[in-house]
Coordinates of C-alpha atoms in Angstrom, one line a residue:
X261 CA 153.7 166.5 67.0
X262 CA 154.7 167.7 63.6
X263 CA 155.1 166.2 60.0
X264 CA 158.7 165.6 60.8
X265 CA 157.8 163.5 63.7
X266 CA 155.1 161.6 61.8
X267 CA 157.6 160.8 59.1
X268 CA 160.1 159.4 61.7
X269 CA 157.9 157.3 63.2
X270 CA 156.3 155.8 60.0
X271 CA 159.5 155.4 58.5
X272 CA 159.0 157.6 55.6
X273 CA 160.0 161.3 54.5
X274 CA 158.3 164.3 55.5
X275 CA 157.1 164.8 51.8
X276 CA 155.4 161.4 51.9
X277 CA 153.9 162.6 54.9
X278 CA 152.6 165.5 53.2
X279 CA 151.3 163.7 50.2
X280 CA 149.3 161.4 52.3
X281 CA 147.7 164.4 54.1
X282 CA 146.9 165.9 50.8
X283 CA 145.6 162.5 49.5
X284 CA 148.2 162.3 46.7
X285 CA 147.1 159.0 45.0
X286 CA 150.8 158.6 43.9
X287 CA 151.3 157.3 47.4
X288 CA 150.9 153.6 47.4
X289 CA 147.7 152.4 49.8
X290 CA 150.1 150.5 52.0
X291 CA 152.4 153.4 52.6
X292 CA 149.3 155.7 53.2
X293 CA 147.6 153.5 55.7
X294 CA 150.8 153.2 57.8
X295 CA 151.1 157.0 57.9
X296 CA 147.6 157.5 58.6
X297 CA 147.7 154.9 61.5
X298 CA 150.7 157.0 63.0
X299 CA 148.9 160.2 62.5
X300 CA 145.7 158.8 64.4
X301 CA 147.9 157.2 67.3
X302 CA 149.4 160.3 67.9
X303 CA 146.5 162.7 67.6
X304 CA 148.2 164.8 64.7
X305 CA 146.2 166.8 62.7
X306 CA 146.7 169.8 60.4
X307 CA 145.3 173.0 61.6
X308 CA 143.5 174.6 58.8
X309 CA 143.4 178.2 60.6
X310 CA 147.2 178.1 61.6
X311 CA 149.2 175.0 61.2
X312 CA 151.9 176.0 63.6
X313 CA 149.5 177.1 66.4
X314 CA 148.6 173.7 67.7
X315 CA 147.4 175.0 71.2
X316 CA 145.7 178.1 69.9
X317 CA 142.1 178.8 71.3
X318 CA 140.0 179.6 68.4
X319 CA 136.8 180.4 70.3
X320 CA 134.9 178.0 68.6
X321 CA 133.1 174.9 69.8
X322 CA 132.0 171.7 67.8
X323 CA 128.2 170.6 67.9
X324 CA 127.9 167.0 66.2
X325 CA 124.6 165.4 65.5
X326 CA 123.7 162.1 63.8
X327 CA 120.5 163.5 61.7
X328 CA 119.8 167.1 61.4
X329 CA 116.1 165.9 60.6
X330 CA 115.7 164.9 64.3
X331 CA 113.9 168.1 66.1
X332 CA 115.4 167.1 69.3
X333 CA 118.9 167.8 68.2
X334 CA 117.9 171.3 66.9
X335 CA 116.0 172.1 70.0
X336 CA 119.0 171.1 72.2
X337 CA 121.3 173.5 70.2
X338 CA 119.0 176.5 71.1
X339 CA 120.2 176.4 74.8
X340 CA 123.6 175.1 74.0
X341 CA 124.1 178.2 71.7
X342 CA 122.7 180.6 74.2
X343 CA 125.4 179.6 76.8
X344 CA 128.1 179.5 74.5
X345 CA 127.5 183.0 73.0
X346 CA 127.5 184.5 76.5
X347 CA 131.0 183.3 76.7
X348 CA 131.9 184.4 73.5
X349 CA 132.3 181.2 71.7
X350 CA 130.8 180.4 68.1
X351 CA 129.5 177.0 67.3
X352 CA 130.6 174.9 64.3
X353 CA 127.7 172.7 63.2
X354 CA 128.3 169.3 61.7
X355 CA 125.7 166.7 60.3
X356 CA 126.7 163.0 60.2
X357 CA 123.4 161.9 58.4
X358 CA 123.8 158.6 60.4
X359 CA 126.8 157.5 58.4
X360 CA 129.9 156.7 60.3
X361 CA 132.3 157.7 57.6
X362 CA 130.7 161.3 57.1
X363 CA 131.0 161.3 61.2
X364 CA 134.9 160.6 60.9
X365 CA 135.1 163.4 57.9
X366 CA 133.1 165.8 60.2
X367 CA 135.1 165.2 63.3
X368 CA 138.4 165.6 61.1
X369 CA 137.1 169.1 60.1
X370 CA 136.4 170.1 63.8
X371 CA 140.0 169.0 64.5
X372 CA 141.4 171.1 61.6
X373 CA 139.5 174.0 63.0
X374 CA 141.2 173.7 66.3
X375 CA 137.7 173.6 68.2
X376 CA 138.1 174.6 71.9
X377 CA 135.6 171.7 72.8
X378 CA 132.9 169.3 71.5
X379 CA 129.4 168.4 72.1
X380 CA 128.4 165.5 70.3
X381 CA 125.7 162.8 69.9
X382 CA 127.6 160.3 67.9
X383 CA 126.6 157.7 65.2
X384 CA 129.7 155.5 66.4
X385 CA 130.3 156.1 70.2
X386 CA 133.2 154.1 69.9
X387 CA 135.1 155.9 66.9
X388 CA 138.8 156.3 67.3
X389 CA 138.6 160.2 66.8
X390 CA 136.8 160.6 70.3
X391 CA 140.5 159.6 71.6
X392 CA 142.3 162.1 69.3
X393 CA 140.2 165.0 70.7
X394 CA 141.3 163.8 74.3
X395 CA 144.9 163.6 73.2
X396 CA 144.9 167.0 71.8
X397 CA 143.4 168.4 75.0
X398 CA 140.1 169.0 73.7
X399 CA 137.2 168.1 76.1
X400 CA 134.1 166.3 74.9
X401 CA 130.7 166.1 76.1
X402 CA 128.6 163.1 75.1
X403 CA 124.5 163.3 74.8
X404 CA 122.2 160.4 74.5
X405 CA 124.6 157.6 73.2
X406 CA 127.7 156.0 75.7
X407 CA 130.6 154.5 74.6
X408 CA 131.0 150.8 75.4
X409 CA 134.3 151.0 77.1
X410 CA 135.5 153.0 80.2
X411 CA 133.9 156.4 80.5
X412 CA 136.3 159.2 79.6
X413 CA 134.1 162.1 79.0
X414 CA 131.3 163.8 80.5
X415 CA 127.8 162.2 79.6
X416 CA 124.5 163.8 79.8
X417 CA 121.2 161.8 79.0
X418 CA 117.6 161.2 79.9
X419 CA 116.0 158.6 82.1
X420 CA 115.0 156.3 78.9
X421 CA 113.9 153.3 81.0
X422 CA 111.8 155.6 83.2
X423 CA 110.3 157.6 80.3
X424 CA 108.8 154.2 78.5
X425 CA 107.7 153.1 81.8
X426 CA 105.6 156.4 82.3
X427 CA 103.7 155.6 78.9
X428 CA 103.2 151.8 79.7
X429 CA 101.9 152.7 82.9
X430 CA 99.5 155.1 81.4
X431 CA 98.2 152.6 78.6
X432 CA 97.7 150.1 81.2
X433 CA 95.7 152.6 83.3
X434 CA 93.6 152.9 80.2
X435 CA 93.0 149.0 80.5
X436 CA 95.4 148.3 77.5
X437 CA 97.5 145.1 77.6
X438 CA 98.0 144.3 74.1
X439 CA 100.7 147.1 73.6
X440 CA 103.3 147.3 70.6
X441 CA 106.9 149.1 70.9
X442 CA 108.2 150.2 67.7
X443 CA 111.8 150.0 69.0
X444 CA 115.2 151.7 68.2
X445 CA 118.4 150.3 66.9
X446 CA 120.0 148.0 69.5
X447 CA 123.5 149.1 68.8
X448 CA 122.4 152.8 70.4
X449 CA 122.2 153.4 73.8
X450 CA 118.4 155.0 73.7
X451 CA 117.3 151.9 71.6
X452 CA 118.7 149.5 74.0
X453 CA 117.5 151.3 77.1
X454 CA 113.9 152.0 75.8
X455 CA 113.3 148.6 74.8
X456 CA 114.5 147.2 78.3
X457 CA 112.2 150.1 79.9
X458 CA 109.4 148.6 77.9
X459 CA 110.1 145.0 78.9
X460 CA 110.5 146.0 82.6
X461 CA 107.4 148.2 82.8
X462 CA 105.1 145.3 81.2
X463 CA 106.7 143.0 83.6
X464 CA 105.9 145.3 86.6
X465 CA 102.6 145.7 85.3
X466 CA 102.0 141.9 85.3
X467 CA 101.5 141.8 81.4
X468 CA 103.3 139.4 79.3
X469 CA 105.4 140.9 76.4
X470 CA 104.1 139.5 73.0
X471 CA 107.1 139.4 70.8
X472 CA 105.1 139.7 67.6
X473 CA 104.4 143.2 68.8
X474 CA 108.1 144.2 69.0
X475 CA 108.9 146.0 65.7
X476 CA 112.4 147.5 64.9
X477 CA 111.5 151.3 63.6
X478 CA 115.2 152.2 63.5
X479 CA 114.5 155.6 64.7
X480 CA 113.5 156.8 61.4
X481 CA 110.1 158.1 59.8
X482 CA 110.2 155.1 57.3
X483 CA 110.9 152.6 60.2
X484 CA 107.8 153.9 61.8
X485 CA 105.8 153.6 58.9
X486 CA 106.9 150.3 57.9
X487 CA 106.3 148.7 61.5
X488 CA 102.9 149.9 61.4
X489 CA 102.4 148.0 58.0
X490 CA 103.7 144.9 59.7
X491 CA 101.5 145.3 62.8
X492 CA 98.5 145.6 60.7
X493 CA 99.4 142.1 58.8
X494 CA 98.8 140.4 62.3
X495 CA 95.7 138.3 63.2
X496 CA 95.5 140.1 66.5
X497 CA 96.5 143.6 66.5
X498 CA 97.7 145.5 69.4
X499 CA 95.3 148.1 70.9
X500 CA 98.1 150.6 71.5
X501 CA 101.4 151.3 69.9
X502 CA 104.4 153.2 71.4
X503 CA 107.0 155.0 69.0
X504 CA 110.5 154.7 69.9
X505 CA 111.4 158.1 69.2
X506 CA 109.7 161.3 67.6
X507 CA 110.6 160.2 64.0
X508 CA 109.2 156.7 64.4
X509 CA 106.0 158.3 66.0
X510 CA 105.7 160.4 63.2
X511 CA 106.1 157.7 60.7
X512 CA 103.8 155.4 62.7
X513 CA 101.2 158.2 62.7
X514 CA 101.2 158.8 59.0
X515 CA 100.9 155.0 58.2
X516 CA 97.8 154.9 60.3
X517 CA 96.2 157.7 58.8
X518 CA 97.1 156.8 55.2
X519 CA 95.5 153.1 56.3
X520 CA 92.6 154.9 57.5
X521 CA 92.8 153.8 61.0
X522 CA 91.5 156.0 63.5
X523 CA 93.4 157.2 66.4
X524 CA 92.4 156.8 69.1
X525 CA 89.2 155.0 68.2
X526 CA 90.8 151.9 66.7
X527 CA 94.3 152.1 68.1
X528 CA 96.0 154.3 70.8
X529 CA 99.5 155.9 69.9
X530 CA 102.0 157.5 72.0
X531 CA 105.7 158.4 71.5
X532 CA 109.0 159.1 72.8
X533 CA 110.2 162.6 72.5
X534 CA 108.0 165.6 71.7
X535 CA 107.9 167.2 67.9
X536 CA 107.1 170.6 67.0
X537 CA 103.6 169.7 65.3
X538 CA 102.5 166.8 67.6
X539 CA 100.2 169.1 69.7
X540 CA 98.4 170.4 66.5
X541 CA 97.9 167.2 64.8
X542 CA 94.3 165.6 64.9
X543 CA 94.4 164.1 67.2
X544 CA 97.4 165.8 69.3
X545 CA 99.8 163.0 70.1
X546 CA 100.5 161.9 73.7
X547 CA 104.4 161.7 74.1
X548 CA 107.3 161.6 76.6
X549 CA 108.9 165.1 76.7
X550 CA 112.5 165.8 77.8
X551 CA 113.8 169.1 78.6
X552 CA 115.5 169.7 75.3
X553 CA 116.7 173.2 75.8
X554 CA 117.8 172.7 79.3
X555 CA 119.7 169.6 78.2
X556 CA 121.5 172.1 75.9
X557 CA 122.5 174.7 78.5
X558 CA 123.8 172.1 80.8
X559 CA 125.7 170.4 78.5
X560 CA 127.3 173.9 77.8
X561 CA 128.1 174.1 81.2
X562 CA 129.9 171.1 81.6
X563 CA 132.0 171.7 78.4
X564 CA 132.6 175.5 79.2
X565 CA 134.0 174.7 82.7
X566 CA 136.5 172.2 81.4
X567 CA 137.5 174.7 78.5
X568 CA 138.0 177.2 81.1
X569 CA 140.1 175.2 83.5
X570 CA 142.5 174.1 80.7
X571 CA 145.0 171.5 81.9
X572 CA 143.2 171.4 85.4
X573 CA 139.9 170.4 83.7
X574 CA 141.7 167.0 83.2
X575 CA 141.6 166.4 86.9
X576 CA 138.0 166.4 87.1
X577 CA 136.4 163.0 86.9
X578 CA 134.0 162.0 84.1
X579 CA 130.6 163.2 85.2
X580 CA 127.3 161.4 84.1
X581 CA 123.9 163.3 84.5
X582 CA 120.3 161.8 83.9
X583 CA 117.7 164.1 83.4
X584 CA 113.9 163.2 84.1
X585 CA 111.1 162.9 81.6
X586 CA 107.6 164.2 81.5
X587 CA 104.4 162.4 80.2
X588 CA 102.6 164.7 78.1
X589 CA 98.8 163.6 77.9
X590 CA 97.1 164.7 74.8
X591 CA 94.4 163.0 73.0
X592 CA 96.0 160.2 70.6
X593 CA 95.2 157.6 73.7
X594 CA 91.8 156.2 75.0
X595 CA 90.2 153.8 77.3
X596 CA 90.2 150.0 76.2
X597 CA 86.4 150.1 76.3
X598 CA 86.1 153.1 73.8
X599 CA 88.0 151.1 71.2
X600 CA 86.2 150.3 67.9
X601 CA 86.4 146.6 66.7
X602 CA 87.9 145.6 70.3

């Protein structure tokens, strides 16, 4: 597929296609939209390294994350990079900054540089560029977040529901029944599964879920902070709080410190996902740990296998791998009988 083919399908000249690709403002919005639609449908992207070497293997692999501030994505990169470097592949890193439009531009960049494969935690797991990679024969391994449609790519995740269940069971063993969940976005797989896991674990323990204790935290520090502010306004406050991810837990911890709420003497706090300084806070925070570095290694193995097999790799059915979590007990939770103002 070249510019001449695109021009023929769009009913315009090759020069017009070139102007659209180069974002020439002289092209009418209607024409530009028509040309771009044909480009997307047919998987045509200019190769910035060598436009005529469409099938060239550049020995580079793309690594796309939604938020570079999240320690999980950097920790996973360590294992991924280790395996890729052993096979002679360099990594092009892209950060979408939780913005679907920035994500699309990042994917366009990776396509232009004709990466051999892509490991991605998508902001939008249903964006049209995922199919473009497939149409161009570039394998994709998805981490953490599923597409809503039929699975077409390898997928690596952790046991979100089981992980939250471990926290709930631990808090219940300490005597807590008034447990708050600061949950993540409900359009993301981890957000949905962790909230469902919370409800399931509470039901298993015979404890009714109090809807006022379910507060959206958006998987951000700010969201965790504001959630604690909201919970603090309740007449009957929870005796324990669960952060939906590491950033949420960080924000919740900061809010409790700012409001001079003692952890764990006045409220117990636990979170999903470890973070670098969690063990060094006072008190150290109880968390669910996932095998971040090993996840990166396994993701690399899946991707490198498909790359090495080339066209034959298409015959491998999409694979789903669910990895276990581990409850890391520190000092941020206590027996209900030990709480002040109980």
